[in-house]
PDB file of C-alpha atoms and ligand atoms in Angstrom:
ATOM      1  CA  MET A 816      -0.178  -0.202  -0.155  1.00 93.00           C
ATOM      2  CA  THR A 817       1.240   3.177  -0.966  1.00 98.00           C
ATOM      3  CA  LYS A 818       1.677   5.866   2.304  1.00 98.00           C
ATOM      4  CA  VAL A 819       0.113   9.393   2.000  1.00 98.00           C
ATOM      5  CA  ALA A 820       1.669  12.235   3.516  1.00 99.00           C
ATOM      6  CA  PRO A 821      -0.412  15.596   3.616  1.00 99.00           C
ATOM      7  CA  SER A 822       1.703  18.584   3.517  1.00 98.00           C
ATOM      8  CA  MET A 823       0.601  21.127   6.247  1.00 98.00           C
ATOM      9  CA  LEU A 824       2.012  23.693   4.376  1.00 98.00           C
ATOM     10  CA  SER A 825      -1.366  23.787   2.750  1.00 98.00           C
ATOM     11  CA  ALA A 826      -3.310  23.909   5.868  1.00 98.00           C
ATOM     12  CA  ASP A 827      -5.228  26.853   7.564  1.00 98.00           C
ATOM     13  CA  PHE A 828      -2.539  28.019   9.886  1.00 98.00           C
ATOM     14  CA  SER A 829      -4.943  29.536  11.974  1.00 98.00           C
ATOM     15  CA  ARG A 830      -6.099  26.210  13.052  1.00 98.00           C
ATOM     16  CA  LEU A 831      -3.167  23.951  12.621  1.00 98.00           C
ATOM     17  CA  GLY A 832      -4.020  21.734  15.516  1.00 98.00           C
ATOM     18  CA  GLU A 833      -7.448  21.086  14.115  1.00 98.00           C
ATOM     19  CA  GLU A 834      -6.084  20.634  10.480  1.00 98.00           C
ATOM     20  CA  LEU A 835      -3.599  18.168  11.839  1.00 98.00           C
ATOM     21  CA  THR A 836      -6.494  16.084  13.280  1.00 98.00           C
ATOM     22  CA  ARG A 837      -8.426  16.447  10.087  1.00 98.00           C
ATOM     23  CA  ILE A 838      -5.708  14.848   8.165  1.00 98.00           C
ATOM     24  CA  GLU A 839      -5.284  12.113  10.639  1.00 98.00           C
ATOM     25  CA  LYS A 840      -9.082  11.205  10.725  1.00 98.00           C
ATOM     26  CA  ALA A 841      -9.095  11.412   6.740  1.00 98.00           C
ATOM     27  CA  GLY A 842      -6.732   8.513   6.648  1.00 98.00           C
ATOM     28  CA  ALA A 843      -2.996  10.116   6.314  1.00 98.00           C
ATOM     29  CA  ASP A 844      -0.014   7.889   7.130  1.00 98.00           C
ATOM     30  CA  TRP A 845       2.346  10.733   8.265  1.00 99.00           C
ATOM     31  CA  ALA A 846       2.266  14.672   8.624  1.00 99.00           C
ATOM     32  CA  HIS A 847       4.716  16.295   6.219  1.00 99.00           C
ATOM     33  CA  LEU A 848       5.792  19.502   7.920  1.00 99.00           C
ATOM     34  CA  ASP A 849       7.738  22.017   5.446  1.00 98.00           C
ATOM     35  CA  VAL A 850      10.219  23.915   7.521  1.00 99.00           C
ATOM     36  CA  MET A 851      11.744  26.879   5.309  1.00 98.00           C
ATOM     37  CA  ASP A 852      14.327  29.299   6.573  1.00 98.00           C
ATOM     38  CA  GLY A 853      14.243  32.356   4.221  1.00 98.00           C
ATOM     39  CA  MET A 854      17.796  31.444   3.314  1.00 98.00           C
ATOM     40  CA  PHE A 855      17.831  28.247   1.522  1.00 98.00           C
ATOM     41  CA  VAL A 856      14.532  28.978   0.071  1.00 98.00           C
ATOM     42  CA  PRO A 857      12.824  32.468  -0.237  1.00 98.00           C
ATOM     43  CA  ASN A 858       9.817  31.337   2.173  1.00 98.00           C
ATOM     44  CA  ILE A 859       9.852  31.280   5.618  1.00 98.00           C
ATOM     45  CA  THR A 860       7.455  28.755   7.238  1.00 98.00           C
ATOM     46  CA  ILE A 861       7.599  27.131  10.686  1.00 98.00           C
ATOM     47  CA  GLY A 862      10.003  25.870  13.524  1.00 98.00           C
ATOM     48  CA  PRO A 863      10.591  23.527  16.410  1.00 98.00           C
ATOM     49  CA  SER A 864       8.362  25.628  18.692  1.00 98.00           C
ATOM     50  CA  VAL A 865       5.102  24.950  16.465  1.00 98.00           C
ATOM     51  CA  ILE A 866       6.178  21.514  15.775  1.00 98.00           C
ATOM     52  CA  LYS A 867       6.445  20.787  19.654  1.00 98.00           C
ATOM     53  CA  ALA A 868       2.985  22.810  20.241  1.00 98.00           C
ATOM     54  CA  ILE A 869       1.140  20.170  17.602  1.00 98.00           C
ATOM     55  CA  ARG A 870       3.143  17.117  18.709  1.00 98.00           C
ATOM     56  CA  PRO A 871       0.820  16.095  21.253  1.00 98.00           C
ATOM     57  CA  LEU A 872      -2.441  16.371  19.109  1.00 98.00           C
ATOM     58  CA  SER A 873      -1.692  13.312  16.853  1.00 98.00           C
ATOM     59  CA  LYS A 874       0.029   9.546  16.747  1.00 98.00           C
ATOM     60  CA  MET A 875       0.975   9.948  13.096  1.00 98.00           C
ATOM     61  CA  PRO A 876       4.824  10.003  12.410  1.00 99.00           C
ATOM     62  CA  PHE A 877       6.015  13.607  11.833  1.00 99.00           C
ATOM     63  CA  ASP A 878       7.994  13.756   8.490  1.00 99.00           C
ATOM     64  CA  VAL A 879       9.844  16.976   8.907  1.00 99.00           C
ATOM     65  CA  HIS A 880      11.341  18.377   5.615  1.00 99.00           C
ATOM     66  CA  LEU A 881      14.234  20.602   6.372  1.00 99.00           C
ATOM     67  CA  MET A 882      14.616  23.382   3.670  1.00 99.00           C
ATOM     68  CA  ILE A 883      17.280  25.049   5.572  1.00 99.00           C
ATOM     69  CA  GLU A 884      21.068  25.974   5.206  1.00 98.00           C
ATOM     70  CA  ASP A 885      23.226  23.890   7.436  1.00 98.00           C
ATOM     71  CA  PRO A 886      20.776  21.743   9.015  1.00 99.00           C
ATOM     72  CA  VAL A 887      23.152  20.057  11.411  1.00 98.00           C
ATOM     73  CA  ARG A 888      22.875  23.177  13.627  1.00 98.00           C
ATOM     74  CA  TYR A 889      19.159  22.434  14.350  1.00 98.00           C
ATOM     75  CA  VAL A 890      18.547  18.803  13.819  1.00 98.00           C
ATOM     76  CA  HIS A 891      18.446  18.228  17.719  1.00 98.00           C
ATOM     77  CA  ASN A 892      15.838  20.990  18.127  1.00 98.00           C
ATOM     78  CA  PHE A 893      13.759  19.140  15.687  1.00 99.00           C
ATOM     79  CA  ALA A 894      14.234  15.854  17.423  1.00 99.00           C
ATOM     80  CA  ASP A 895      13.349  17.536  20.816  1.00 98.00           C
ATOM     81  CA  ALA A 896      10.229  18.909  19.151  1.00 98.00           C
ATOM     82  CA  GLY A 897       8.867  15.424  18.082  1.00 98.00           C
ATOM     83  CA  ALA A 898       9.924  14.954  14.803  1.00 99.00           C
ATOM     84  CA  ASP A 899       9.915  11.017  13.799  1.00 99.00           C
ATOM     85  CA  MET A 900      11.858  11.586  10.469  1.00 98.00           C
ATOM     86  CA  MET A 901      13.949  14.415   9.150  1.00 99.00           C
ATOM     87  CA  THR A 902      15.014  15.281   5.553  1.00 99.00           C
ATOM     88  CA  VAL A 903      17.584  17.567   4.613  1.00 99.00           C
ATOM     89  CA  HIS A 904      18.754  18.918   1.114  1.00 99.00           C
ATOM     90  CA  THR A 905      21.916  17.857  -0.597  1.00 98.00           C
ATOM     91  CA  GLU A 906      22.032  21.348  -1.857  1.00 98.00           C
ATOM     92  CA  ALA A 907      22.076  22.910   1.343  1.00 98.00           C
ATOM     93  CA  ASN A 908      25.562  24.520   3.069  1.00 98.00           C
ATOM     94  CA  GLY A 909      27.083  22.660   5.564  1.00 98.00           C
ATOM     95  CA  ASP A 910      28.169  19.051   6.295  1.00 98.00           C
ATOM     96  CA  ILE A 911      25.059  17.147   4.966  1.00 99.00           C
ATOM     97  CA  MET A 912      26.508  13.746   5.747  1.00 98.00           C
ATOM     98  CA  ALA A 913      27.117  15.101   9.333  1.00 98.00           C
ATOM     99  CA  ALA A 914      23.694  16.209   9.383  1.00 99.00           C
ATOM    100  CA  VAL A 915      22.430  12.677   8.048  1.00 99.00           C
ATOM    101  CA  ASP A 916      24.660  10.886  11.022  1.00 98.00           C
ATOM    102  CA  LYS A 917      23.331  13.178  13.560  1.00 98.00           C
ATOM    103  CA  ILE A 918      19.544  12.520  12.727  1.00 99.00           C
ATOM    104  CA  GLY A 919      20.100   8.701  13.252  1.00 98.00           C
ATOM    105  CA  ASP A 920      22.110   9.549  16.369  1.00 98.00           C
ATOM    106  CA  LEU A 921      19.046  11.368  17.649  1.00 98.00           C
ATOM    107  CA  GLY A 922      17.163   8.379  17.267  1.00 98.00           C
ATOM    108  CA  CYS A 923      14.982   9.712  13.926  1.00 99.00           C
ATOM    109  CA  LYS A 924      14.738   8.363  10.582  1.00 98.00           C
ATOM    110  CA  ALA A 925      16.842  10.113   8.213  1.00 99.00           C
ATOM    111  CA  GLY A 926      16.122  11.519   4.865  1.00 99.00           C
ATOM    112  CA  ILE A 927      17.854  13.052   1.910  1.00 99.00           C
ATOM    113  CA  THR A 928      16.317  15.055  -0.843  1.00 98.00           C
ATOM    114  CA  LEU A 929      17.265  17.158  -4.011  1.00 98.00           C
ATOM    115  CA  ASN A 930      15.649  19.742  -6.197  1.00 98.00           C
ATOM    116  CA  PRO A 931      14.735  19.001  -9.779  1.00 98.00           C
ATOM    117  CA  PRO A 932      17.743  20.428 -11.535  1.00 98.00           C
ATOM    118  CA  THR A 933      20.130  18.418  -9.090  1.00 98.00           C
ATOM    119  CA  PRO A 934      21.573  15.271 -10.501  1.00 98.00           C
ATOM    120  CA  VAL A 935      20.035  12.245  -9.395  1.00 98.00           C
ATOM    121  CA  THR A 936      23.513  10.776  -9.031  1.00 98.00           C
ATOM    122  CA  ASP A 937      24.066  13.361  -5.914  1.00 98.00           C
ATOM    123  CA  PHE A 938      22.063  10.947  -3.936  1.00 98.00           C
ATOM    124  CA  ASP A 939      24.605   7.847  -4.411  1.00 98.00           C
ATOM    125  CA  LYS A 940      26.842   8.561  -1.251  1.00 98.00           C
ATOM    126  CA  TYR A 941      23.792   8.835   1.098  1.00 98.00           C
ATOM    127  CA  LEU A 942      21.595   5.822  -0.063  1.00 98.00           C
ATOM    128  CA  ASP A 943      23.077   3.399   2.290  1.00 98.00           C
ATOM    129  CA  LYS A 944      22.775   5.771   5.072  1.00 98.00           C
ATOM    130  CA  VAL A 945      19.004   6.952   4.785  1.00 98.00           C
ATOM    131  CA  ASP A 946      15.795   5.498   5.666  1.00 98.00           C
ATOM    132  CA  LEU A 947      13.833   7.716   3.136  1.00 98.00           C
ATOM    133  CA  VAL A 948      14.643   9.476  -0.248  1.00 99.00           C
ATOM    134  CA  LEU A 949      12.581  12.345  -0.990  1.00 99.00           C
ATOM    135  CA  ILE A 950      12.211  13.181  -4.720  1.00 98.00           C
ATOM    136  CA  MET A 951      11.357  16.793  -5.048  1.00 98.00           C
ATOM    137  CA  THR A 952       9.060  16.916  -8.218  1.00 98.00           C
ATOM    138  CA  VAL A 953       8.856  20.716  -8.095  1.00 98.00           C
ATOM    139  CA  GLN A 954      11.768  23.571  -6.766  1.00 98.00           C
ATOM    140  CA  ALA A 955      11.450  23.551  -2.863  1.00 98.00           C
ATOM    141  CA  GLY A 956       9.980  26.584  -1.622  1.00 98.00           C
ATOM    142  CA  PHE A 957       6.318  27.088  -2.289  1.00 97.00           C
ATOM    143  CA  GLY A 958       3.211  24.762  -2.674  1.00 97.00           C
ATOM    144  CA  GLY A 959       0.854  25.073  -5.614  1.00 97.00           C
ATOM    145  CA  GLN A 960       3.570  24.389  -8.389  1.00 98.00           C
ATOM    146  CA  SER A 961       3.308  21.959 -11.362  1.00 98.00           C
ATOM    147  CA  PHE A 962       4.557  18.947 -11.447  1.00 98.00           C
ATOM    148  CA  ARG A 963       7.835  18.308 -13.227  1.00 98.00           C
ATOM    149  CA  GLU A 964       7.555  15.363 -15.498  1.00 97.00           C
ATOM    150  CA  GLU A 965      11.359  14.875 -15.754  1.00 96.00           C
ATOM    151  CA  CYS A 966      11.839  13.743 -12.039  1.00 98.00           C
ATOM    152  CA  ILE A 967       9.807  10.277 -12.747  1.00 98.00           C
ATOM    153  CA  GLU A 968      13.320   9.157 -14.188  1.00 98.00           C
ATOM    154  CA  LYS A 969      15.017   9.903 -10.636  1.00 98.00           C
ATOM    155  CA  ILE A 970      12.187   7.924  -8.994  1.00 98.00           C
ATOM    156  CA  LYS A 971      13.220   4.934 -11.416  1.00 98.00           C
ATOM    157  CA  TYR A 972      16.641   5.348 -10.487  1.00 98.00           C
ATOM    158  CA  VAL A 973      16.371   5.245  -6.786  1.00 98.00           C
ATOM    159  CA  ARG A 974      13.898   2.395  -6.901  1.00 98.00           C
ATOM    160  CA  LYS A 975      16.218   0.379  -9.022  1.00 98.00           C
ATOM    161  CA  TRP A 976      18.743   0.994  -6.282  1.00 98.00           C
ATOM    162  CA  ALA A 977      16.371   0.145  -3.448  1.00 98.00           C
ATOM    163  CA  ASP A 978      15.462  -3.164  -5.070  1.00 98.00           C
ATOM    164  CA  GLU A 979      18.844  -4.162  -5.229  1.00 98.00           C
ATOM    165  CA  HIS A 980      20.126  -2.842  -1.857  1.00 98.00           C
ATOM    166  CA  ASN A 981      17.471  -1.903   0.517  1.00 98.00           C
ATOM    167  CA  PRO A 982      13.829  -2.822  -0.583  1.00 97.00           C
ATOM    168  CA  LYS A 983      12.334  -1.129   2.876  1.00 98.00           C
ATOM    169  CA  LEU A 984      13.638   2.376   1.791  1.00 98.00           C
ATOM    170  CA  GLU A 985      11.355   4.623   1.621  1.00 98.00           C
ATOM    171  CA  ILE A 986      10.689   6.727  -1.711  1.00 98.00           C
ATOM    172  CA  SER A 987       8.596   9.792  -1.274  1.00 98.00           C
ATOM    173  CA  VAL A 988       7.613  12.216  -3.747  1.00 98.00           C
ATOM    174  CA  ASP A 989       6.926  15.756  -3.268  1.00 98.00           C
ATOM    175  CA  GLY A 990       5.562  18.753  -5.246  1.00 98.00           C
ATOM    176  CA  GLY A 991       2.646  19.229  -7.378  1.00 98.00           C
ATOM    177  CA  ILE A 992       1.201  15.491  -6.513  1.00 98.00           C
ATOM    178  CA  ASN A 993      -2.239  14.906  -7.351  1.00 98.00           C
ATOM    179  CA  ARG A 994      -4.430  11.788  -8.554  1.00 97.00           C
ATOM    180  CA  GLU A 995      -2.580  11.473 -12.031  1.00 98.00           C
ATOM    181  CA  THR A 996       0.906  12.416 -10.823  1.00 98.00           C
ATOM    182  CA  GLY A 997       0.668  10.413  -8.085  1.00 98.00           C
ATOM    183  CA  LYS A 998      -0.064   7.467  -9.703  1.00 98.00           C
ATOM    184  CA  ARG A 999       2.682   7.667 -12.279  1.00 97.00           C
ATOM    185  CA  CYS A1000       5.062   8.337  -9.501  1.00 98.00           C
ATOM    186  CA  VAL A1001       3.801   4.900  -7.536  1.00 98.00           C
ATOM    187  CA  ASP A1002       4.034   3.179 -11.216  1.00 97.00           C
ATOM    188  CA  ALA A1003       7.873   4.354 -11.264  1.00 97.00           C
ATOM    189  CA  GLY A1004       8.699   2.961  -7.691  1.00 98.00           C
ATOM    190  CA  ALA A1005       7.532   5.900  -5.043  1.00 98.00           C
ATOM    191  CA  THR A1006       6.156   4.466  -1.856  1.00 98.00           C
ATOM    192  CA  VAL A1007       4.921   7.899  -0.207  1.00 98.00           C
ATOM    193  CA  LEU A1008       2.993  10.644  -1.660  1.00 98.00           C
ATOM    194  CA  ALA A1009       3.584  13.883   0.068  1.00 99.00           C
ATOM    195  CA  ALA A1010       0.882  16.361  -0.992  1.00 98.00           C
ATOM    196  CA  GLY A1011      -0.565  20.028  -0.120  1.00 98.00           C
ATOM    197  CA  SER A1012      -2.762  21.629  -2.479  1.00 98.00           C
ATOM    198  CA  SER A1013      -4.624  18.728  -4.410  1.00 98.00           C
ATOM    199  CA  LEU A1014      -5.642  17.283  -0.895  1.00 98.00           C
ATOM    200  CA  PHE A1015      -6.388  20.149   0.981  1.00 98.00           C
ATOM    201  CA  ARG A1016      -8.359  21.298  -1.871  1.00 97.00           C
ATOM    202  CA  SER A1017     -10.183  18.153  -2.519  1.00 97.00           C
ATOM    203  CA  ASN A1018     -14.171  18.189  -1.751  1.00 96.00           C
ATOM    204  CA  ASP A1019     -13.800  14.693   0.413  1.00 98.00           C
ATOM    205  CA  MET A1020     -10.046  14.459   1.618  1.00 98.00           C
ATOM    206  CA  ALA A1021     -10.522  11.001   3.193  1.00 98.00           C
ATOM    207  CA  SER A1022     -11.732   9.547  -0.258  1.00 98.00           C
ATOM    208  CA  GLU A1023      -8.789  11.025  -1.984  1.00 98.00           C
ATOM    209  CA  ILE A1024      -6.348   9.316   0.503  1.00 98.00           C
ATOM    210  CA  ALA A1025      -8.210   6.024   0.040  1.00 98.00           C
ATOM    211  CA  LEU A1026      -7.803   6.016  -3.696  1.00 98.00           C
ATOM    212  CA  TRP A1027      -4.055   7.034  -3.331  1.00 98.00           C
ATOM    213  CA  LYS A1028      -3.455   4.354  -1.025  1.00 98.00           C
ATOM    214  CA  LYS A1029      -4.626   1.757  -3.425  1.00 97.00           C
ATOM    215  CA  TYR A1030      -1.995   2.636  -5.963  1.00 97.00           C
ATOM    216  CA  GLY A1031       0.558  -0.251  -6.333  1.00 91.00           C
ATOM    217  CA  PRO A1032       1.218  -3.110  -8.456  1.00 66.00           C
ATOM    218  CA  THR A1033      -2.658  -3.817  -8.320  1.00 57.00           C
ATOM    219  CA  LEU A1034      -3.970  -0.768  -9.484  1.00 55.00           C
TER     220      LEU A1034
HETATM  221  C1  DX5 B1786       7.493  22.583  -1.277  1.00 50.84           C
HETATM  222  C2  DX5 B1786       7.124  21.690  -0.241  1.00 50.84           C
HETATM  223  C3  DX5 B1786       5.965  20.736  -0.248  1.00 50.84           C
HETATM  224  C4  DX5 B1786       4.631  21.417  -0.733  1.00 50.84           C
HETATM  225  C5  DX5 B1786       3.928  20.865  -1.695  1.00 50.84           C
HETATM  226  O1  DX5 B1786       8.410  23.263  -1.190  1.00 50.84           O
HETATM  227  O2  DX5 B1786       8.266  20.881   0.179  1.00 50.84           O
HETATM  228  O3  DX5 B1786       5.840  19.834   0.530  1.00 50.84           O
HETATM  229  O4  DX5 B1786       3.891  21.546   0.391  1.00 50.84           O
HETATM  230  O5  DX5 B1786       2.649  21.432  -1.917  1.00 50.84           O
HETATM  231  P1  DX5 B1786       1.999  20.940  -3.183  1.00 50.84           P
HETATM  232  O6  DX5 B1786       1.363  19.964  -3.294  1.00 50.84           O
HETATM  233  O7  DX5 B1786       0.876  22.161  -3.286  1.00 50.84           O
HETATM  234  O8  DX5 B1786       2.911  20.850  -4.592  1.00 50.84           O
HETATM  235 ZN1   ZN B1787       7.851  19.379   1.361  1.00 50.84          ZN
END
């Protein structure tokens, strides 16, 4: 079964706690939390204090996508706040391998991600150290952008590596994911669909999530 991780970036921030409960009731597997620092990306979103505040409201794993420079500086704060997994960008400043190692040392699952223009081979040195690979299917920074078709090849590349070396590796996609693009990503080998706009705008989030979860070899 495919996992669905609604991105809270598209939630109503004035009611973040209720929105978290809403996605959990709708059947979400993980809550995808987008952290932006105004440096690695132009946008600024939430930090550890907000994540800590909503942590007690849900049992879902918190999938924290760190769009920040030099992430090793902050991973302990996000672990303290209740992150279950943290994903860092290969393109960010600082020692990204050290950040990946520290995330694991803190008892969290480690993820690695890269933006559409970055070659997929930049994943290579991290693949045997991470639990999650997040394939950005838009440029990180904003919700509501269109899916970048060329990223499908990256999913196939990571799927092939995972089949040969670590079948349990989670392969997530993020950006412009909807009913159609999500299906194509799963066909290419993705195991997790992170999506903001399409889920939060749907009339019936629960049925949308239920449909996506059925994506896989049989559908
Ligand atoms: C973008 C974020 C995404 C974003 C996806 O930088 O990483 O998680 O919320 O939003 P949609 O699904 O609207 O493209
Ligand atoms: Zn994200």
